[in-house]
mmCIF file of C-alpha atoms in Angstrom:
data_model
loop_
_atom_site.group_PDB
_atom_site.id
_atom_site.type_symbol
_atom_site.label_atom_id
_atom_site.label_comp_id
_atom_site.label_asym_id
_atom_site.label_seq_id
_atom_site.Cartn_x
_atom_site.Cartn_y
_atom_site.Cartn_z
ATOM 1 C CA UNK A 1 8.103 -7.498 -3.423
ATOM 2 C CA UNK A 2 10.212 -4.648 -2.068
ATOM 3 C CA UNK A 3 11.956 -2.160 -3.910
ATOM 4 C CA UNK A 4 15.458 -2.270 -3.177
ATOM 5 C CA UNK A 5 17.611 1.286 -3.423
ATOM 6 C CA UNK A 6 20.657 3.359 -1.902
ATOM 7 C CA UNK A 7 19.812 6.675 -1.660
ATOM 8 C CA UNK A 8 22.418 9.712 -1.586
ATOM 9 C CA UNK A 9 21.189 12.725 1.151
ATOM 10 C CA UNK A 10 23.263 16.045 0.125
ATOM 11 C CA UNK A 11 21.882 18.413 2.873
ATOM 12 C CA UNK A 12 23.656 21.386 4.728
ATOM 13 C CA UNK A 13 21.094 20.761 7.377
ATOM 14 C CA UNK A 14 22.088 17.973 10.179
ATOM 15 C CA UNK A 15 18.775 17.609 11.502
ATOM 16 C CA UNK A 16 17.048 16.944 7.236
ATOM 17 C CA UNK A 17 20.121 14.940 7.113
ATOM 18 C CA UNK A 18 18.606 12.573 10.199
ATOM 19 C CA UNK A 19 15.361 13.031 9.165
ATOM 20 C CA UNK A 20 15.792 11.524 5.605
ATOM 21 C CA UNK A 21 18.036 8.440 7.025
ATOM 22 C CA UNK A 22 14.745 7.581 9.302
ATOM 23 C CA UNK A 23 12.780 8.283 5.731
ATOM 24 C CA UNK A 24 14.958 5.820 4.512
ATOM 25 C CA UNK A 25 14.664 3.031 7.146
ATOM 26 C CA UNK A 26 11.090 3.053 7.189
ATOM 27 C CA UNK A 27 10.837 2.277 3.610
ATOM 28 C CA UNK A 28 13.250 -0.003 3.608
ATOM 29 C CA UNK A 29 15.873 1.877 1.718
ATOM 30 C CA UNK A 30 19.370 2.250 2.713
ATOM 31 C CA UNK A 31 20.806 5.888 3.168
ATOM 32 C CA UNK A 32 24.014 4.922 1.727
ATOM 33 C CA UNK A 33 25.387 8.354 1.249
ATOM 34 C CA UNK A 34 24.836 11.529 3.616
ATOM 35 C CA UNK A 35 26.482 14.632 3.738
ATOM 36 C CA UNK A 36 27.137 17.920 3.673
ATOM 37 C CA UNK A 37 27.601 19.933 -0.094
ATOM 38 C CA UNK A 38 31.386 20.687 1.854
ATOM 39 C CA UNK A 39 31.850 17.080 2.724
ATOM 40 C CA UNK A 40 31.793 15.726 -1.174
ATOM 41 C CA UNK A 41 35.326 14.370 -1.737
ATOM 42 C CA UNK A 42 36.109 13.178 -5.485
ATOM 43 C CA UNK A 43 37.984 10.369 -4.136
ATOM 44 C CA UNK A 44 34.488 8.715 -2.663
ATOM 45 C CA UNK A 45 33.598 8.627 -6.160
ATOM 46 C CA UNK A 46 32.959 5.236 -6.339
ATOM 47 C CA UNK A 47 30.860 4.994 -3.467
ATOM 48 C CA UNK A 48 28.678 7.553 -4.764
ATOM 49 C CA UNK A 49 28.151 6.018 -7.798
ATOM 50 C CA UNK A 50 25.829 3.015 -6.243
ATOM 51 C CA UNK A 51 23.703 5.391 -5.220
ATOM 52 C CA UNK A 52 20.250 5.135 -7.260
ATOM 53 C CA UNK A 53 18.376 8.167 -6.260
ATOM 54 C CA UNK A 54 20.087 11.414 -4.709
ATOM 55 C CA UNK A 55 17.737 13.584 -2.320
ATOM 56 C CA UNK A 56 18.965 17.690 -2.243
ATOM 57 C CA UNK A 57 18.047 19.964 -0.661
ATOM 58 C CA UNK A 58 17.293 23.556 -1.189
ATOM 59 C CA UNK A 59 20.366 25.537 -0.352
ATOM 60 C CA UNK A 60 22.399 22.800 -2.289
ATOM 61 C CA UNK A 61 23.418 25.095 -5.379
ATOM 62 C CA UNK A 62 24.834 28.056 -3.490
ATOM 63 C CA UNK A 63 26.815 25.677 -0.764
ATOM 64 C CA UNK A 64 28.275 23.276 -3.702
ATOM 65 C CA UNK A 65 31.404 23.366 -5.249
ATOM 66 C CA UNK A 66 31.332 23.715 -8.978
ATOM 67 C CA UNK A 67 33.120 19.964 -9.352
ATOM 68 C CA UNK A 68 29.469 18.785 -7.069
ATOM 69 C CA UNK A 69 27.326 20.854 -8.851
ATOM 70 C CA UNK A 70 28.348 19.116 -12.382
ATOM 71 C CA UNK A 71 28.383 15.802 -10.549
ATOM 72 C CA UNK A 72 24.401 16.086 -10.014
ATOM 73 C CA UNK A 73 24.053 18.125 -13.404
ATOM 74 C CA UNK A 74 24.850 15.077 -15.007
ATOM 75 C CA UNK A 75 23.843 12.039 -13.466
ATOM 76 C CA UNK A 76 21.630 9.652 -14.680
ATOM 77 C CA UNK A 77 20.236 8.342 -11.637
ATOM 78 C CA UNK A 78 17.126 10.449 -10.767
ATOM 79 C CA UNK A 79 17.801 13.936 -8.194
ATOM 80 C CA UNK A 80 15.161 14.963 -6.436
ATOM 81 C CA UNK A 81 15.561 18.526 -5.738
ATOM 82 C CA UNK A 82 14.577 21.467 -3.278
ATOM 83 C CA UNK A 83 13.773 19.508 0.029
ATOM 84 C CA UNK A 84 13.462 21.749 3.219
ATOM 85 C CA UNK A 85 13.524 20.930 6.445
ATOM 86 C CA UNK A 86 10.549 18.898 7.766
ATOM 87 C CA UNK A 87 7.762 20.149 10.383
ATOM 88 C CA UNK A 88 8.005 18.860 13.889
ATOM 89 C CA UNK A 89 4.733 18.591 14.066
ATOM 90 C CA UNK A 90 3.698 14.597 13.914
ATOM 91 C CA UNK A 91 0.652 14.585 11.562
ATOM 92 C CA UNK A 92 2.191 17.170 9.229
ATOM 93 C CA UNK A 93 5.216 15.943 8.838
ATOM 94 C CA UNK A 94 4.171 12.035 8.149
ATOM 95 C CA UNK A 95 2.172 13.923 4.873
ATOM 96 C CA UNK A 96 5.401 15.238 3.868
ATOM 97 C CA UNK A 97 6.929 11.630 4.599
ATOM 98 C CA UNK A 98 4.125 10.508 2.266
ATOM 99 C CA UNK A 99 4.034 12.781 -0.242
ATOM 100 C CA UNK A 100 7.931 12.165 -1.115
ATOM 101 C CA UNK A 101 7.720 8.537 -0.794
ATOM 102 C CA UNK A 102 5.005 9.047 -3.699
ATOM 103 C CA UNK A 103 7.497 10.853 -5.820
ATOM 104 C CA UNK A 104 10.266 8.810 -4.899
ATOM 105 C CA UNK A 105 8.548 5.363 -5.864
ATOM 106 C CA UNK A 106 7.296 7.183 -9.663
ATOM 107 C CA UNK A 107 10.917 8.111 -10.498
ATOM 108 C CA UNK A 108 12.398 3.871 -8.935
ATOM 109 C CA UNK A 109 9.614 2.492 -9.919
ATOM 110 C CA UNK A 110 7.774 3.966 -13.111
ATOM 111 C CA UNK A 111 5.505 0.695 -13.491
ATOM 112 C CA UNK A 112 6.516 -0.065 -16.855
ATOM 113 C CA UNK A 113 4.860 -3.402 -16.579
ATOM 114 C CA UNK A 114 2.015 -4.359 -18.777
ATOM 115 C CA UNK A 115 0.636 -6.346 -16.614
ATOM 116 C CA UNK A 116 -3.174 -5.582 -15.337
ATOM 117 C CA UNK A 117 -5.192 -7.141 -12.515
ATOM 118 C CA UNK A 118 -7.745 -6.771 -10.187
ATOM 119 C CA UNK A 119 -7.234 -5.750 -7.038
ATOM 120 C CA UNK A 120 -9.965 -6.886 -3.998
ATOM 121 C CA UNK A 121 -10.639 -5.407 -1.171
ATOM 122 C CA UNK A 122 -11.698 -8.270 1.631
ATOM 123 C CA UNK A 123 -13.296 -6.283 4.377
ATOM 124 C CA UNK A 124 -14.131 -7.539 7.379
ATOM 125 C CA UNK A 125 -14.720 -7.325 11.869
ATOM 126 C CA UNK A 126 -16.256 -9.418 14.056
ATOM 127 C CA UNK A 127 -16.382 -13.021 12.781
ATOM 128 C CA UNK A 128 -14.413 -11.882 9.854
ATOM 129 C CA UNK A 129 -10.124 -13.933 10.186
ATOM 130 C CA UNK A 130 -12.665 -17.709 10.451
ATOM 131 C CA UNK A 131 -14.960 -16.626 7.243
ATOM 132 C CA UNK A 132 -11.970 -14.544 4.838
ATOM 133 C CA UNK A 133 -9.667 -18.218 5.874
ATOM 134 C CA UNK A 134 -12.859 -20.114 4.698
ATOM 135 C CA UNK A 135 -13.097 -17.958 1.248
ATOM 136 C CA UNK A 136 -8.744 -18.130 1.023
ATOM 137 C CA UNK A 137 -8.318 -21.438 1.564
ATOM 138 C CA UNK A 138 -10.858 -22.342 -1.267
ATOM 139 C CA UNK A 139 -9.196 -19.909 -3.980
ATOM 140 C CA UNK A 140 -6.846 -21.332 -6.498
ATOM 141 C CA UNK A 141 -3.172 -20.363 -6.104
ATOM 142 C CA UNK A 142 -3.440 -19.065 -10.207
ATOM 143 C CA UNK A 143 -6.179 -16.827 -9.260
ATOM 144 C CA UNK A 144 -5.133 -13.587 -11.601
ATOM 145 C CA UNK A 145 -6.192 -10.850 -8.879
ATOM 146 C CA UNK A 146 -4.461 -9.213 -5.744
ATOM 147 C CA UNK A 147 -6.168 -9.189 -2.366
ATOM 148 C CA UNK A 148 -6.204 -6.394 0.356
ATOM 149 C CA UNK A 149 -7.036 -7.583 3.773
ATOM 150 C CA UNK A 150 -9.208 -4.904 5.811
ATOM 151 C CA UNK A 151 -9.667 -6.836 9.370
ATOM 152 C CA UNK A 152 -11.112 -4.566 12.272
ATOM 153 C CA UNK A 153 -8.705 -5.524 15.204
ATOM 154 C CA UNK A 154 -6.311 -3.984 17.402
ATOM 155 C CA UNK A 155 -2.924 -3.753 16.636
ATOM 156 C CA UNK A 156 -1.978 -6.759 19.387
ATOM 157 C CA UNK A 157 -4.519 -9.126 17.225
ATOM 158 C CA UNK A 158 -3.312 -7.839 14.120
ATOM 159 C CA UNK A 159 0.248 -9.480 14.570
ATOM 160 C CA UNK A 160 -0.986 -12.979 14.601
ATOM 161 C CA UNK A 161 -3.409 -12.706 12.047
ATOM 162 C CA UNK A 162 -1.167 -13.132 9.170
ATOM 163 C CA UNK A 163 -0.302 -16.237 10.202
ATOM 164 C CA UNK A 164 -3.889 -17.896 10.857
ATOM 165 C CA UNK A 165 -5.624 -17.096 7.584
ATOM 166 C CA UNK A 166 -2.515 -18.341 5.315
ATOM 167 C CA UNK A 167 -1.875 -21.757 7.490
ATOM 168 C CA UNK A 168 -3.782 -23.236 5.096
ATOM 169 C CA UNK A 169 -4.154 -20.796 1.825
ATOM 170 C CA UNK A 170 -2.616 -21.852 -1.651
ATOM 171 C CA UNK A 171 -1.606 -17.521 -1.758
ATOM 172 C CA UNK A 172 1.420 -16.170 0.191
ATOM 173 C CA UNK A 173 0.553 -13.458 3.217
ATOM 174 C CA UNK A 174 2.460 -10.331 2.974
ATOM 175 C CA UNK A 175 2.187 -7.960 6.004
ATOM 176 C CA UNK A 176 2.211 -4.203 4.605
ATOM 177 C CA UNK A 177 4.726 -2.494 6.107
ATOM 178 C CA UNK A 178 6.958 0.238 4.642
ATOM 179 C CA UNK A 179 5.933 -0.430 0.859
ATOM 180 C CA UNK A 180 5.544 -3.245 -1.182
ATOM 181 C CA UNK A 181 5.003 -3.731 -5.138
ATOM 182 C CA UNK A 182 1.561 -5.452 -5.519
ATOM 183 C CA UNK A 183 1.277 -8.732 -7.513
ATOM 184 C CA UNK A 184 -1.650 -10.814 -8.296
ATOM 185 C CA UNK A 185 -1.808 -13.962 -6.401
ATOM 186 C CA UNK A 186 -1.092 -12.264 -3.425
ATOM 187 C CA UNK A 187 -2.838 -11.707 -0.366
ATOM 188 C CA UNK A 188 -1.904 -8.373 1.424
ATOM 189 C CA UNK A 189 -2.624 -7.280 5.443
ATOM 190 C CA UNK A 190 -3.891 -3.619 5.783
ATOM 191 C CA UNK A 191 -1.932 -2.419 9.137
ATOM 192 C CA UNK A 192 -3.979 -1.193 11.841
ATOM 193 C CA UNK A 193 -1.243 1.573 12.845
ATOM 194 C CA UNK A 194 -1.012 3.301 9.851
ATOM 195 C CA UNK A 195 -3.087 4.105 6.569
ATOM 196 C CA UNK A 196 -2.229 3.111 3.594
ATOM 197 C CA UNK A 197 -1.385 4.628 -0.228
ATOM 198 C CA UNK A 198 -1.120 3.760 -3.906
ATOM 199 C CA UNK A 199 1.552 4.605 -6.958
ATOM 200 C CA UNK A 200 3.216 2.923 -9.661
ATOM 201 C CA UNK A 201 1.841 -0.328 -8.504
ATOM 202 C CA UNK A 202 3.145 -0.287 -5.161
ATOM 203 C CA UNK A 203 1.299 0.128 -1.790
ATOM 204 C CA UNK A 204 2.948 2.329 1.270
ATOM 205 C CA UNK A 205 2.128 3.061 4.816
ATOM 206 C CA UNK A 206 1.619 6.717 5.162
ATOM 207 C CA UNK A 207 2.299 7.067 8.952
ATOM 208 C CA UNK A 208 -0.925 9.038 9.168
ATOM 209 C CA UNK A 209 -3.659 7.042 11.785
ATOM 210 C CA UNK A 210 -6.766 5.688 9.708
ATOM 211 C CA UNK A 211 -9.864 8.545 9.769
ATOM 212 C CA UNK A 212 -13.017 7.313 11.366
ATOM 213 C CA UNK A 213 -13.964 4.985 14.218
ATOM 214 C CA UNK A 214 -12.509 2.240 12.829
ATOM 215 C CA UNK A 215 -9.002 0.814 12.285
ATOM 216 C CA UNK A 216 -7.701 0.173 9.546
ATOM 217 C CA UNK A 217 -11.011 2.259 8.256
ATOM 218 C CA UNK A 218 -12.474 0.093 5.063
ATOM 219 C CA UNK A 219 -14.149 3.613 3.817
ATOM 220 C CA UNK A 220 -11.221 5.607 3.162
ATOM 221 C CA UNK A 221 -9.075 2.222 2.245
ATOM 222 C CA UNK A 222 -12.029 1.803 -0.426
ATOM 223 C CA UNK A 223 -11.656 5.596 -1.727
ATOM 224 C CA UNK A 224 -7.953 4.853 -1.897
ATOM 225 C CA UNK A 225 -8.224 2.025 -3.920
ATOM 226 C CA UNK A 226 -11.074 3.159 -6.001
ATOM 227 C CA UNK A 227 -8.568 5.946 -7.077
ATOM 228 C CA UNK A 228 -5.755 4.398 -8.029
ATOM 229 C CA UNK A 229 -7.636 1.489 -9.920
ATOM 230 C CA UNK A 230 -11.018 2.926 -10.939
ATOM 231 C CA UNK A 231 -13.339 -0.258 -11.572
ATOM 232 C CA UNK A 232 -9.987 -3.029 -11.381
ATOM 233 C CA UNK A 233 -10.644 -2.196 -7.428
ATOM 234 C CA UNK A 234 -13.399 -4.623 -6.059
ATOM 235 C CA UNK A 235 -15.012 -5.658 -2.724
ATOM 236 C CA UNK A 236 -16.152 -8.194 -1.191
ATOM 237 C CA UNK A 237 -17.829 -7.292 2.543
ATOM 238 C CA UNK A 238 -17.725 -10.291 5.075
ATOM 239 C CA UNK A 239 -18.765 -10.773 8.234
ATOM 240 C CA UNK A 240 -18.833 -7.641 10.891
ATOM 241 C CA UNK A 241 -20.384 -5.343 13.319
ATOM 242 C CA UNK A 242 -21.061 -1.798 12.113
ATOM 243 C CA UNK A 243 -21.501 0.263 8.481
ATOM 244 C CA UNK A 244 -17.880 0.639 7.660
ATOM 245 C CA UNK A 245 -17.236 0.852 3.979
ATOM 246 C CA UNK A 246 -20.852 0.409 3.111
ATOM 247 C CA UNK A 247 -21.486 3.911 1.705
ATOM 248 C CA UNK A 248 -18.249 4.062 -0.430
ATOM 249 C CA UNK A 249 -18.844 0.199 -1.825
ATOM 250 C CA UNK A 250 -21.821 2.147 -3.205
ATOM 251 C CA UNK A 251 -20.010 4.675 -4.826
ATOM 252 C CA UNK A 252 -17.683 2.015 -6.327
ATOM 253 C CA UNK A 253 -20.614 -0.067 -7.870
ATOM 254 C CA UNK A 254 -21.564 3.198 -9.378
ATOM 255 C CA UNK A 255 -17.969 3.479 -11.187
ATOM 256 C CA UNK A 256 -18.101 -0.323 -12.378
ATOM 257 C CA UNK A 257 -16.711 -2.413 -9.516
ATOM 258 C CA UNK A 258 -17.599 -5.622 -8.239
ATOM 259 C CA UNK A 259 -19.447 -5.611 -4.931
ATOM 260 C CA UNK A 260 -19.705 -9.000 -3.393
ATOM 261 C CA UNK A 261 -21.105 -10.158 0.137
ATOM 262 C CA UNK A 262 -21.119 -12.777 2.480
ATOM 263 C CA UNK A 263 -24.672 -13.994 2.742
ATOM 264 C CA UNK A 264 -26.284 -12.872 6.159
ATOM 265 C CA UNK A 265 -27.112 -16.512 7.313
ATOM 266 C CA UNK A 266 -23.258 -17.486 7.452
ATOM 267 C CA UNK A 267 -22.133 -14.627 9.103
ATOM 268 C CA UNK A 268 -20.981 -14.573 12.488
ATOM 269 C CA UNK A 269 -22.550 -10.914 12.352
ATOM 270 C CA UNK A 270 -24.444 -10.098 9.796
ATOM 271 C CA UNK A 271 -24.225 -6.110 10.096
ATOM 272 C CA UNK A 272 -21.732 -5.510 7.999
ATOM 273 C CA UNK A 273 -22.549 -7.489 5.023
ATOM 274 C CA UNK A 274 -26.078 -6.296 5.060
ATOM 275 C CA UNK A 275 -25.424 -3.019 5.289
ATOM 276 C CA UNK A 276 -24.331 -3.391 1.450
ATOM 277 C CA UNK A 277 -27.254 -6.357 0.474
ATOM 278 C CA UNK A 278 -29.414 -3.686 1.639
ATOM 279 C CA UNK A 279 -28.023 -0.867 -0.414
ATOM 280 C CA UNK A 280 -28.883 -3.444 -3.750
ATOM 281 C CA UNK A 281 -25.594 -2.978 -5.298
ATOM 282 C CA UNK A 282 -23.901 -6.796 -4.791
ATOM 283 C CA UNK A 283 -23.667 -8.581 -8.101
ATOM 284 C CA UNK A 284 -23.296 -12.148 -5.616
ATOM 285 C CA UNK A 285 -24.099 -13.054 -2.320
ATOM 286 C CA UNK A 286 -23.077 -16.343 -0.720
ATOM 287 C CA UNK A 287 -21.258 -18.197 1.744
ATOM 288 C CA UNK A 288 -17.798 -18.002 1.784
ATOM 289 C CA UNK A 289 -16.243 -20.941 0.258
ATOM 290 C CA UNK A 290 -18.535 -20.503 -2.264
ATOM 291 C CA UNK A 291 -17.578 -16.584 -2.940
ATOM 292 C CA UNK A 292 -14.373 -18.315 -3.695
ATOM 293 C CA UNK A 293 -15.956 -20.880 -6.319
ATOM 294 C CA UNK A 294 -17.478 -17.970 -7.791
ATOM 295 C CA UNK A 295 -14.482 -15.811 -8.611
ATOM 296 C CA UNK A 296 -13.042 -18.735 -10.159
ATOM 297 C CA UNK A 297 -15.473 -19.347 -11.995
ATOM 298 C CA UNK A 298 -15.870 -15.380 -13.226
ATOM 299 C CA UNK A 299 -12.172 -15.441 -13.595
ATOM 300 C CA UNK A 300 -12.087 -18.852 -16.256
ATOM 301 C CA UNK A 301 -15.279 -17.396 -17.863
ATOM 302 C CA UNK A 302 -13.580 -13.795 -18.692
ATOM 303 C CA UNK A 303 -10.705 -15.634 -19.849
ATOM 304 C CA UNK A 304 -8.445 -13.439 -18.022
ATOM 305 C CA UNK A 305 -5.239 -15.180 -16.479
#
């Protein structure tokens, strides 16, 4: 689920101005609102008042007028204050991206849900989309957990992949892109072009490429995960060339999580899934349709729904 929201841009600066209505796109918001402190007219009152989060920047308070000034003194929409201009430089400026989208999702969307559930990580590469359909296709659609789908592939692969492991799945298929609110019963694709983040629930591309060898790389998506969720964040590691994700799976066993893995006779390749096996840290090993009547099973016996 997206998070739907106008957001007001108050910014002498044309150039923060643009810059915050292409924030605003990617997320999916709508810059409903941007202008200079001079340009605030009391008549556009109205219009301003759909707005659901204003962004200001730093030289906002010495431009305003004292009528604008009291305006954003005493809204109740949240005002996020202080924004300079961002760097021009790509890498740098996609962590500033990400680190306001952080504190822009905590003050729209403060998680005030009680709801708790697992979240797994499915990680996977070469023989991987025919096993994780296999294990999908064979899970209940009340299972109470979310899924995260780590597929080595290039981004030209990626776009179709959606569509081939939920033909036949009993769980929707969201592509991640932007942000979206994570819900159990869900299964999620981890982009290739972009890493991803955690807050308040809800899961965001950062616009930073994936660190390692490997995209999207199922070591740092692990640490990610592992951080936001401590031992609700799980994995299960299925077929697939390569060590990716095997030393952090290790780390999360330590911390309480669940470490599953395809067994290496049903794997296309068997690298991947023995590269944890090996490592003695997977409470189950098995095939994967039978992964899938396992968490079922460890989902009616813990009585959590």
């Amino acid at each position: 689920m997206r998070i739907q929201a106008s957001l007001g841009i108050i910014s002498e600066d044309p150039l923060l101005r643009k810059d915050l209505s292409i924030f605003a796109e990617r997320y999916g918001f709508s810059a409903q609102v941007s202008i200079a402190p001079q340009s605030w007219k009391i008549e556009d009152l109205e219009r301003y008042n759909q707005i659901s989060c204003w962004l200001v920047d730093e030289p906002f308070f010495d431009l305003a007028s004292d009528e604008l000034a009291q305006y954003i003194a005493d809204l109740a929409v949240p005002v996020i204050l202080g924004l300079e201009p961002f760097s021009r430089e790509h890498e740098l400026r996609e962590r500033e991206f990400s680190f306001l989208i952080k504190k822009l999702i905590q003050h729209l969307h403060p998680n005030q849900s009680n709801e708790v559930f697992d979240i797994w990580v499915l990680a996977a590469s070469l023989g991987g989309p025919e096993a994780v359909k296999e294990f999908l296709d064979a899970l209940p659609q009340d299972i109470p957990a979310s899924f995260l789908y780590a597929q080595h592939l290039d981004e030209v692969g990626s776009k179709a992949l959606a569509d081939v492991i939920g033909r036949d799945a009993k769980l929707p298929v969201v592509a991640i892109d932007g942000m979206c609110e994570l819900a159990p019963g869900v299964i999620y694709k981890v982009p290739v072009d972009s890493s991803i983040d955690f807050t308040n629930g809800v899961c965001f591309k950062t616009g930073s490429a994936w660190q390692g060898e490997y995209t999207p790389s199922i070591d740092e998506l692990l640490r990610r995960v592992s951080f936001t969720y401590g031992n609700r964040a799980n994995v299960i590691v299925f077929s697939g060339m390569g060590e990716d994700g095997a030393d952090t799976a290790k780390d999360l066993a330590r911390r309480g999580s669940l470490v599953w893995a395809q067994s290496e006779h049903s794997a296309v390749s068997d690298m991947m899934p023995k590269s944890v096996i090996e490592k003695r840290i997977c409470q189950r090993i098995a095939a994967p349709k039978d992964l899938a009547m396992l968490m079922t099973a460890y989902y009616k016996n813990t009585g959590i729904s």
